[in-house]
mmCIF file of C-alpha atoms in Angstrom:
data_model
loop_
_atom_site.group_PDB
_atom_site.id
_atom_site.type_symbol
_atom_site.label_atom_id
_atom_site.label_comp_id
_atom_site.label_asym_id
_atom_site.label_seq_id
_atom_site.Cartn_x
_atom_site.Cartn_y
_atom_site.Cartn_z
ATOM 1 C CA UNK H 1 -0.939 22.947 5.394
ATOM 2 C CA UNK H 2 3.210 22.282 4.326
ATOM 3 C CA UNK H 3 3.221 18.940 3.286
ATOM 4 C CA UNK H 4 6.076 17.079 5.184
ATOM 5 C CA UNK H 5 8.889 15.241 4.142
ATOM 6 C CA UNK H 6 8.826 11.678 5.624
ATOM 7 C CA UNK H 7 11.735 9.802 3.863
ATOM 8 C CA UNK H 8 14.294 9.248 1.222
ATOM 9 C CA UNK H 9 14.067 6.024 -1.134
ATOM 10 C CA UNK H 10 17.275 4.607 -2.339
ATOM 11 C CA UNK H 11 18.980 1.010 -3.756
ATOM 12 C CA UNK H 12 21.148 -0.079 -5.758
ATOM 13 C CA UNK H 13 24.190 1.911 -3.926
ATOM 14 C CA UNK H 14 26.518 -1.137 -5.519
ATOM 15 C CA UNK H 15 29.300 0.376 -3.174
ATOM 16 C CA UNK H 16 32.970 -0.595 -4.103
ATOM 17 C CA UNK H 17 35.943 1.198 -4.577
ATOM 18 C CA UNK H 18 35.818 1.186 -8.711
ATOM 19 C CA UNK H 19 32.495 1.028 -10.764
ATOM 20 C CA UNK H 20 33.453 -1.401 -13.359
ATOM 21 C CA UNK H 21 35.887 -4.301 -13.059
ATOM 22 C CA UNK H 22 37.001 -3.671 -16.902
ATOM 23 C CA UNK H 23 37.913 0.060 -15.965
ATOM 24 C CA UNK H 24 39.727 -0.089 -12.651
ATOM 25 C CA UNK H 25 40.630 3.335 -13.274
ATOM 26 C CA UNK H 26 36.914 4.692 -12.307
ATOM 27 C CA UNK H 27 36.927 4.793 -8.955
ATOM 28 C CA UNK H 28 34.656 6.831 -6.097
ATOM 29 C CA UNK H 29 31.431 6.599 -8.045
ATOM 30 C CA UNK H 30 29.216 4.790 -5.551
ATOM 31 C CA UNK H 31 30.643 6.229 -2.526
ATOM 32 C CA UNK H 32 29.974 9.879 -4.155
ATOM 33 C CA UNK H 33 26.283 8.921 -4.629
ATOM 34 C CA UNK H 34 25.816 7.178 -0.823
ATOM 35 C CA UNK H 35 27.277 10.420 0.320
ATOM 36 C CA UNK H 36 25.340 13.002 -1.157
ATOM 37 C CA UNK H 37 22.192 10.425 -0.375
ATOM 38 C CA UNK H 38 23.330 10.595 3.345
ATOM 39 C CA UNK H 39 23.935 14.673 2.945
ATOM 40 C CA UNK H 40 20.461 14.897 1.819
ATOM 41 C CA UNK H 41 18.914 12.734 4.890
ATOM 42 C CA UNK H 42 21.120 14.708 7.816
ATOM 43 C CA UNK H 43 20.139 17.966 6.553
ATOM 44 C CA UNK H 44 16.590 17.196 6.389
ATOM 45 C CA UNK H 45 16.437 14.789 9.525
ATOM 46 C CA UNK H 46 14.384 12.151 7.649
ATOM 47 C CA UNK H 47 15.297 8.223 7.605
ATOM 48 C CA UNK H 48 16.891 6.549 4.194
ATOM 49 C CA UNK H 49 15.666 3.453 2.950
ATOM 50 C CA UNK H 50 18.246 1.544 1.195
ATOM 51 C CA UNK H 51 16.386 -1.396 -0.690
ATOM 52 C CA UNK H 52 19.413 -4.121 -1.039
ATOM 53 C CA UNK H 53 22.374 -4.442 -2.980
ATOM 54 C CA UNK H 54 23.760 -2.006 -0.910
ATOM 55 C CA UNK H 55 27.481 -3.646 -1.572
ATOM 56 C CA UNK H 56 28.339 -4.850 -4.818
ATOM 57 C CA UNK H 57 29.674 -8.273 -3.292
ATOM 58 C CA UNK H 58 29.121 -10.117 -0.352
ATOM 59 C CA UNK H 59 31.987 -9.380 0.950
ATOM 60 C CA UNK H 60 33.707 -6.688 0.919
ATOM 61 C CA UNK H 61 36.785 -5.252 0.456
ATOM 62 C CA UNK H 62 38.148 -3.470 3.936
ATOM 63 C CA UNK H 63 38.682 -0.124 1.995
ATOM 64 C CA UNK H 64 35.269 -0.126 0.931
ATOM 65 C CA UNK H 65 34.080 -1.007 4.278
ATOM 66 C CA UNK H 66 35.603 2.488 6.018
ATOM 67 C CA UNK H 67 34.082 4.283 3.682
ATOM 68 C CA UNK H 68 30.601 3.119 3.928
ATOM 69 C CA UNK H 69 30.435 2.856 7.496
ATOM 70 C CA UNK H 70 31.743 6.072 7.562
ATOM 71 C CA UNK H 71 28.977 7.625 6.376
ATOM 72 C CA UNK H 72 26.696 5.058 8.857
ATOM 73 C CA UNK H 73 28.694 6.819 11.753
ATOM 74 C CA UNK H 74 27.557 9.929 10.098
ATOM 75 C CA UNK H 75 23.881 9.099 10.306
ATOM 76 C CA UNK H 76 24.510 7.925 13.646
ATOM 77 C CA UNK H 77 25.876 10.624 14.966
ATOM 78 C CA UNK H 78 22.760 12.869 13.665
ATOM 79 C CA UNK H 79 20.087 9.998 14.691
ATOM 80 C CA UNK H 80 19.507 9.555 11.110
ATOM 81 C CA UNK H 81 17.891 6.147 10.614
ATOM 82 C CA UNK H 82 18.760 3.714 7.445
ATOM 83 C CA UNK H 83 16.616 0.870 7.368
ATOM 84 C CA UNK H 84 17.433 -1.584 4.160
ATOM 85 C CA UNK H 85 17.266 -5.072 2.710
ATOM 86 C CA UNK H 86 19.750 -6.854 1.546
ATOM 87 C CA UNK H 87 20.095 -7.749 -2.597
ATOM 88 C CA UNK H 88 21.633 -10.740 -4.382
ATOM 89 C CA UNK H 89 24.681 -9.336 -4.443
ATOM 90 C CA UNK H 90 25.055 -9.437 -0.527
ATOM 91 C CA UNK H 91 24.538 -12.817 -0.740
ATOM 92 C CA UNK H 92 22.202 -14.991 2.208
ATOM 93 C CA UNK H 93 24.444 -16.984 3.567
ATOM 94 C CA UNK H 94 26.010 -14.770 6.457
ATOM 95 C CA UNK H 95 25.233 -12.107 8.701
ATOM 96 C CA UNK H 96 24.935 -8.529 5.951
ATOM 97 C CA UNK H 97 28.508 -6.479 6.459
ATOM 98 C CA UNK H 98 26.017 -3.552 6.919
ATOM 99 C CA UNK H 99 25.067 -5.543 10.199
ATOM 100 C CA UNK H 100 28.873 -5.111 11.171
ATOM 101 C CA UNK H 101 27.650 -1.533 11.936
ATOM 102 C CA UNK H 102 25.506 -0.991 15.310
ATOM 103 C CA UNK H 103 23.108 2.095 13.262
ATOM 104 C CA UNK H 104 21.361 0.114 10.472
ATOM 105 C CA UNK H 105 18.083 -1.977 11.272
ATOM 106 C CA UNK H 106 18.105 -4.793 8.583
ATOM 107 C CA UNK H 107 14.394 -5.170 7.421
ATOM 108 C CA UNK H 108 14.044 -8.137 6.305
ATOM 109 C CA UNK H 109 11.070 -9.688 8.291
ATOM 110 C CA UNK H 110 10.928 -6.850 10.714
ATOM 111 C CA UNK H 111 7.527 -5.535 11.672
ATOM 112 C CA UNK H 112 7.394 -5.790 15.416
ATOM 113 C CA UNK H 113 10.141 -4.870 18.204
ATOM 114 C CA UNK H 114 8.920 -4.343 21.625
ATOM 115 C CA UNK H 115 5.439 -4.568 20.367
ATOM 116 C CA UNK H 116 5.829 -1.627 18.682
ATOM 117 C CA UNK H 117 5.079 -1.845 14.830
ATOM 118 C CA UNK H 118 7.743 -0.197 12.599
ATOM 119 C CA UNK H 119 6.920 2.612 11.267
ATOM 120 C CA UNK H 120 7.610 5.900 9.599
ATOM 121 C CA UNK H 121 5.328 8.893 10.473
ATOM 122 C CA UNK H 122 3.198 5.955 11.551
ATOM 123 C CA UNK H 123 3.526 3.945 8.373
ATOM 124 C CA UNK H 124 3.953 0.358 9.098
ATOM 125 C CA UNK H 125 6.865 -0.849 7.049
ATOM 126 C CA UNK H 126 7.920 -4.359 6.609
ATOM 127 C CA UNK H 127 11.285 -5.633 4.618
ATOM 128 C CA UNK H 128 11.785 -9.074 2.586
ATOM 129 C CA UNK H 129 15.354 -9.677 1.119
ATOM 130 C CA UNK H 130 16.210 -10.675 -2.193
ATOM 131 C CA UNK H 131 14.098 -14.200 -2.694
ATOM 132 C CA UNK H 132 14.552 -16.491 -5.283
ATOM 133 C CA UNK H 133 11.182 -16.984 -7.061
ATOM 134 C CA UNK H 134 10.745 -20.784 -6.120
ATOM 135 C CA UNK H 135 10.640 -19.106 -2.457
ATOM 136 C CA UNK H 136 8.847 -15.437 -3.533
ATOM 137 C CA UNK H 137 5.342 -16.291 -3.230
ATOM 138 C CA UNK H 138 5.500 -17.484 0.666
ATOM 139 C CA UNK H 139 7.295 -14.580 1.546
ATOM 140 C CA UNK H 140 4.410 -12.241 -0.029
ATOM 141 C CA UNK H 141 2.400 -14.184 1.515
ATOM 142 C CA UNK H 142 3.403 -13.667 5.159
ATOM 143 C CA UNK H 143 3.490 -9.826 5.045
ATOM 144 C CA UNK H 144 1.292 -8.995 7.431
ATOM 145 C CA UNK H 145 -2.136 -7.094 6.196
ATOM 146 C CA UNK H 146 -2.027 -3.672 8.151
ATOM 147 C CA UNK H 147 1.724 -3.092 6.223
ATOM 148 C CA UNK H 148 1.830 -0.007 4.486
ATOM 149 C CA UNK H 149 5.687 -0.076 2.809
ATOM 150 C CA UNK H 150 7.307 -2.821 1.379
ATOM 151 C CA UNK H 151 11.013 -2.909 1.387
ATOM 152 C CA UNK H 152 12.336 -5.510 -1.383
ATOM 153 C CA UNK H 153 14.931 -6.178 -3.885
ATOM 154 C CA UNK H 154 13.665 -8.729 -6.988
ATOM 155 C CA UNK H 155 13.792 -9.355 -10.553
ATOM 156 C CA UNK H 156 10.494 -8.675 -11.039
ATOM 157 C CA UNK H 157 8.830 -9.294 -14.565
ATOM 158 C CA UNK H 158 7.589 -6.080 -15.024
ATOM 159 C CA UNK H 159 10.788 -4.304 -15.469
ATOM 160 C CA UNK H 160 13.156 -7.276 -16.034
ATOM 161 C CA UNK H 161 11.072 -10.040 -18.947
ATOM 162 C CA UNK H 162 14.293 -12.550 -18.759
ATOM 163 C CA UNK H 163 14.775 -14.261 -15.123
ATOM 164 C CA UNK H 164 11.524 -12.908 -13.925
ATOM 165 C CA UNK H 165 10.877 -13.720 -10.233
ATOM 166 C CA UNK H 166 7.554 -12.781 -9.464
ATOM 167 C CA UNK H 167 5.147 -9.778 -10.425
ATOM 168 C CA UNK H 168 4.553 -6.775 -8.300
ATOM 169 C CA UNK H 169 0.804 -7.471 -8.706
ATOM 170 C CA UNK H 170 1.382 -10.469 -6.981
ATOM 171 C CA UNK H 171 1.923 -8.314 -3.574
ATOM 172 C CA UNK H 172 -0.829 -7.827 -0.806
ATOM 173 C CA UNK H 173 -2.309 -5.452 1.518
ATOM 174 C CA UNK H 174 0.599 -2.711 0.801
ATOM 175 C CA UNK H 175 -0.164 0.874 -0.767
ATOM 176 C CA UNK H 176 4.282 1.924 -1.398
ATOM 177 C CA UNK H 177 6.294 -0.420 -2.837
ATOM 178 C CA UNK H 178 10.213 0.253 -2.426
ATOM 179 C CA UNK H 179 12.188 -2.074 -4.597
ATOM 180 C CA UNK H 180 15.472 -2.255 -5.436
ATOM 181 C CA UNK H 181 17.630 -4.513 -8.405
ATOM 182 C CA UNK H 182 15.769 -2.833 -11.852
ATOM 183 C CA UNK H 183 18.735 0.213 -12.515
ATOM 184 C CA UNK H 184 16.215 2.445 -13.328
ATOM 185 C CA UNK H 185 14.433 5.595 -11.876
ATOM 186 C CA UNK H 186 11.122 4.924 -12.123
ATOM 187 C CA UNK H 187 7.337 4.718 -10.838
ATOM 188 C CA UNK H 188 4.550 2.484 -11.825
ATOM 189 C CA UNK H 189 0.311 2.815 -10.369
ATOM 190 C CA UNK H 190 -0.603 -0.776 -9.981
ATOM 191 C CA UNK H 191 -3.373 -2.579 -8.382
ATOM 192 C CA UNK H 192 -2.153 -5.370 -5.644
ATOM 193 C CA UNK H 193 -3.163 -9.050 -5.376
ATOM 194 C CA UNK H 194 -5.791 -7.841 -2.530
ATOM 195 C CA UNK H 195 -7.155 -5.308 -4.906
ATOM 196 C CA UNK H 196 -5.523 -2.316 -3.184
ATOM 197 C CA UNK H 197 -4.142 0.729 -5.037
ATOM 198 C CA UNK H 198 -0.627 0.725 -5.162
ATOM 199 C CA UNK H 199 2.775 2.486 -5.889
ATOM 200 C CA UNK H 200 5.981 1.154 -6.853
ATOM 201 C CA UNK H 201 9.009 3.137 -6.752
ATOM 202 C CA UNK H 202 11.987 2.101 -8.136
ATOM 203 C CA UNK H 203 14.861 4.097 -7.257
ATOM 204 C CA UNK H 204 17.871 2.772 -9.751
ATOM 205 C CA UNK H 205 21.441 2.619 -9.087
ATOM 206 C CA UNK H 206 23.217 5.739 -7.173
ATOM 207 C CA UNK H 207 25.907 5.470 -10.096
ATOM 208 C CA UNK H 208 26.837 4.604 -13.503
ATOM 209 C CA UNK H 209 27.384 0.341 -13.506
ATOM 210 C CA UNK H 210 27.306 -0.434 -17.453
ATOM 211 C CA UNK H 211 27.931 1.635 -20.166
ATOM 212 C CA UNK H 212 23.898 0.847 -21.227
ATOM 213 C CA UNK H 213 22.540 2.322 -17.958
ATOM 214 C CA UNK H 214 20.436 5.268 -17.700
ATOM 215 C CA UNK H 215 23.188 8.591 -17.679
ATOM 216 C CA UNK H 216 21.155 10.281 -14.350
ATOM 217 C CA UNK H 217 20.776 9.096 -11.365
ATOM 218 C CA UNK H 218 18.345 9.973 -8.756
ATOM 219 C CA UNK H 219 16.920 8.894 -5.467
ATOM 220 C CA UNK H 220 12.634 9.098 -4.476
ATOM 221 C CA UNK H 221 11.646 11.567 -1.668
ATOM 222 C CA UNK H 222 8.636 10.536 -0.101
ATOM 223 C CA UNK H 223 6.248 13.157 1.869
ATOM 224 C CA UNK H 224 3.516 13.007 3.847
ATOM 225 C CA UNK H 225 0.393 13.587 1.999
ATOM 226 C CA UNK H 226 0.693 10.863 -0.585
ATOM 227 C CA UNK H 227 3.258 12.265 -2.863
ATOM 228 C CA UNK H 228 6.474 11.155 -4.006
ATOM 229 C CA UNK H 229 9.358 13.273 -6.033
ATOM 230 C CA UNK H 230 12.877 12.478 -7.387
ATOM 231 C CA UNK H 231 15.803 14.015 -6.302
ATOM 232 C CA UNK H 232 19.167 14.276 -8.484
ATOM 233 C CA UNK H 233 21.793 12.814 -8.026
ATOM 234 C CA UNK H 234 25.273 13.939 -9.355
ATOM 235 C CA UNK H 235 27.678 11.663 -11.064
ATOM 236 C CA UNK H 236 30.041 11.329 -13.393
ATOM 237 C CA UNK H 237 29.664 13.331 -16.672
ATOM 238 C CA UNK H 238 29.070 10.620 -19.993
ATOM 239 C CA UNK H 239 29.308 11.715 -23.383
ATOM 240 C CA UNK H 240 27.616 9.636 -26.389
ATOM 241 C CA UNK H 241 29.337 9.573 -29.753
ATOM 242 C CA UNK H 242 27.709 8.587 -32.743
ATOM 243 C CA UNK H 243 30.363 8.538 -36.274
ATOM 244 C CA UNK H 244 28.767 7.447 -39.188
ATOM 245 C CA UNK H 245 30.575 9.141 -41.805
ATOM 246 C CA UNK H 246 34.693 9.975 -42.165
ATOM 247 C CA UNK H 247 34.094 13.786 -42.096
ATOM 248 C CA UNK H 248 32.913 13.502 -38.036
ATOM 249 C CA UNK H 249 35.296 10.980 -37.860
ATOM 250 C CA UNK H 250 37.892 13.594 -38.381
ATOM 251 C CA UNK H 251 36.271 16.135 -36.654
ATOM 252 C CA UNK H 252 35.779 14.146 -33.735
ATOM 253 C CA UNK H 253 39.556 13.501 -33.670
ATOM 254 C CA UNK H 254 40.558 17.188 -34.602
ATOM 255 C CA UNK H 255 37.794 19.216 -32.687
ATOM 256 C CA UNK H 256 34.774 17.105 -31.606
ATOM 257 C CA UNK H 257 36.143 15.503 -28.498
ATOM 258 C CA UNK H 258 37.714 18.760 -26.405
ATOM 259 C CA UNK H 259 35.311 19.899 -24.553
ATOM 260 C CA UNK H 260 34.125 16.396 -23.575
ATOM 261 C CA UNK H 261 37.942 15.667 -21.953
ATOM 262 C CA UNK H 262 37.501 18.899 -19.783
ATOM 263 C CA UNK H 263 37.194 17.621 -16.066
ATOM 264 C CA UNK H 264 33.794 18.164 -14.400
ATOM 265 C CA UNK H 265 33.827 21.137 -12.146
ATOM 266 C CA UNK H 266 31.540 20.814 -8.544
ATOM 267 C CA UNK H 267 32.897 17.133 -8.023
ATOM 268 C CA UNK H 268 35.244 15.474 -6.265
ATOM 269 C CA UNK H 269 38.351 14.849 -7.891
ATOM 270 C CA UNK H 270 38.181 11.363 -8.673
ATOM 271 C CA UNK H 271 34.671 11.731 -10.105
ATOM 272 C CA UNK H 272 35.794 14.517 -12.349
ATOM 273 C CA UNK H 273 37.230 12.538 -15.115
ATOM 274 C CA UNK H 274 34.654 11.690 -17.771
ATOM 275 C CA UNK H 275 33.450 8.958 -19.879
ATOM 276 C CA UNK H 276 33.031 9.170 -23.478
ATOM 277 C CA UNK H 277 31.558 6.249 -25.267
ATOM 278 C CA UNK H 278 31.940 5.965 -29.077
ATOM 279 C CA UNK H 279 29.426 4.198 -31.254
ATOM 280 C CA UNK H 280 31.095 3.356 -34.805
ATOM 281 C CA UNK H 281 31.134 1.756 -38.144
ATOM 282 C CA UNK H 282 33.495 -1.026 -38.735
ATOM 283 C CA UNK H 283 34.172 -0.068 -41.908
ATOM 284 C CA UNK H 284 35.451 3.183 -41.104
#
């Protein structure tokens, strides 16, 4: 039997119009990556899951805005479901500007709605946002026990040692763990804090945020029999330099960097530029 696809995993979409605030003049990044994630979900009729920081601020900019809910009206339109939580860059205080758009279903302590459980392919899903850890243990505690997917966004101590807010073995009763904030692609086998088997995805950031991030970018696909895969993501071409001598110094400056100024091809315009980062001595 053809296993079936059930969902796409994503977080981290950190949408604005530029990617760094040092480099206005990289722009388009993070709406290239929440389009080709919302390509990938229309053409395969499956729901996205975004897990929070979804915007890069908490409020944002109105140019920024049309874009994203651009491609909301998009899912819309093809009764594509997202479902997400919101990160700590949404901030708590107000109603998410995702919510400003009638498509999305904010997670966060969803689980019932008409007594109907939430579900995908009849997995019972449940969402917390971002929860600062004095708070993080009560809201583990209160997801309730037949939840199969949880939806989060933390800093959790097994991916992030400094401002650790809680460990994932510290979550119950769930089997899929979706969790956004850690800018890595990634996938751990861990057992839960009510001994249960469990699998936590990390999905990392749509698009390049600091010159130290991973250089790919991916998404998780998630199908029906248990099994999980990544999917690429394309982005914006990096090139690493290392000069520890004068001669590639010079040959760097003669020869070394033309192909790596050559725009991108199979990219949108603005995403076709490329970044070349240079590691070198002082003393040269």
């Amino acid at each position: 039997m053809t296993r079936q696809l059930m969902y796409a995993a994503s977080s981290d979409w950190h949408a604005q119009r530029g990617a760094w605030a040092r480099m206005p003049q990289i722009r388009g990044d993070s709406i290239y990556g929440i389009h080709q994630l919302v390509d990938f979900c229309i053409s395969r009729k499956v729901p996205l899951i975004g897990a929070g920081d979804l915007h890069d601020v908490d409020r944002p900019d109105p140019l920024t805005l049309d874009l994203v809910f651009a491609n909301l009206t998009r899912m819309q339109d093809a009764n594509v479901l997202l479902l997400y939580t919101r990160g700590q860059h949404e901030g708590k205080d107000s109603t998410p500007y995702l919510g400003l758009h009638p498509w999305p279903i904010h997670l966060h302590h969803k689980y019932l709605q008409n007594n109907n459980i939430y579900g995908i392919s009849g997995r019972a899903i449940y969402g917390i946002d971002h929860q600062h850890a004095d708070n993080l243990q009560a809201e583990l505690a209160n997801i309730p026990e037949d939840t199969d997917i949880l939806v989060c966004h933390q800093v959790w101590g097994d991916f992030m040692g400094l401002g650790e807010e809680g460990r994932i073995a510290q979550i119950p009763h769930v089997d899929t763990v979706i969790t956004g904030d850690f800018h890595q692609h990634l996938s751990l086998n861990v057992t839960g804090a009510s001994g249960q088997a469990m699998t936590v995805l990390s999905p990392g950031a749509v698009c390049l945020q600091d010159i130290s991030e991973p250089r790919t970018h991916c998404f998780w696909a998630a199908y029906d029999d248990g099994t999980f895969e990544s999917v690429f993501l394309k982005s914006r071409a990096v090139f690493d330099v290392v000069i520890q001598h004068m001669d590639q110094l010079e040959h760097f400056i003669k020869e070394g960097h033309r192909e790596m100024i050559v725009p991108q091809e199979g990219v949108p315009a603005e995403i076709a530029t490329n970044i070349v980062s240079i590691q070198c001595r002082t003393d040269l």
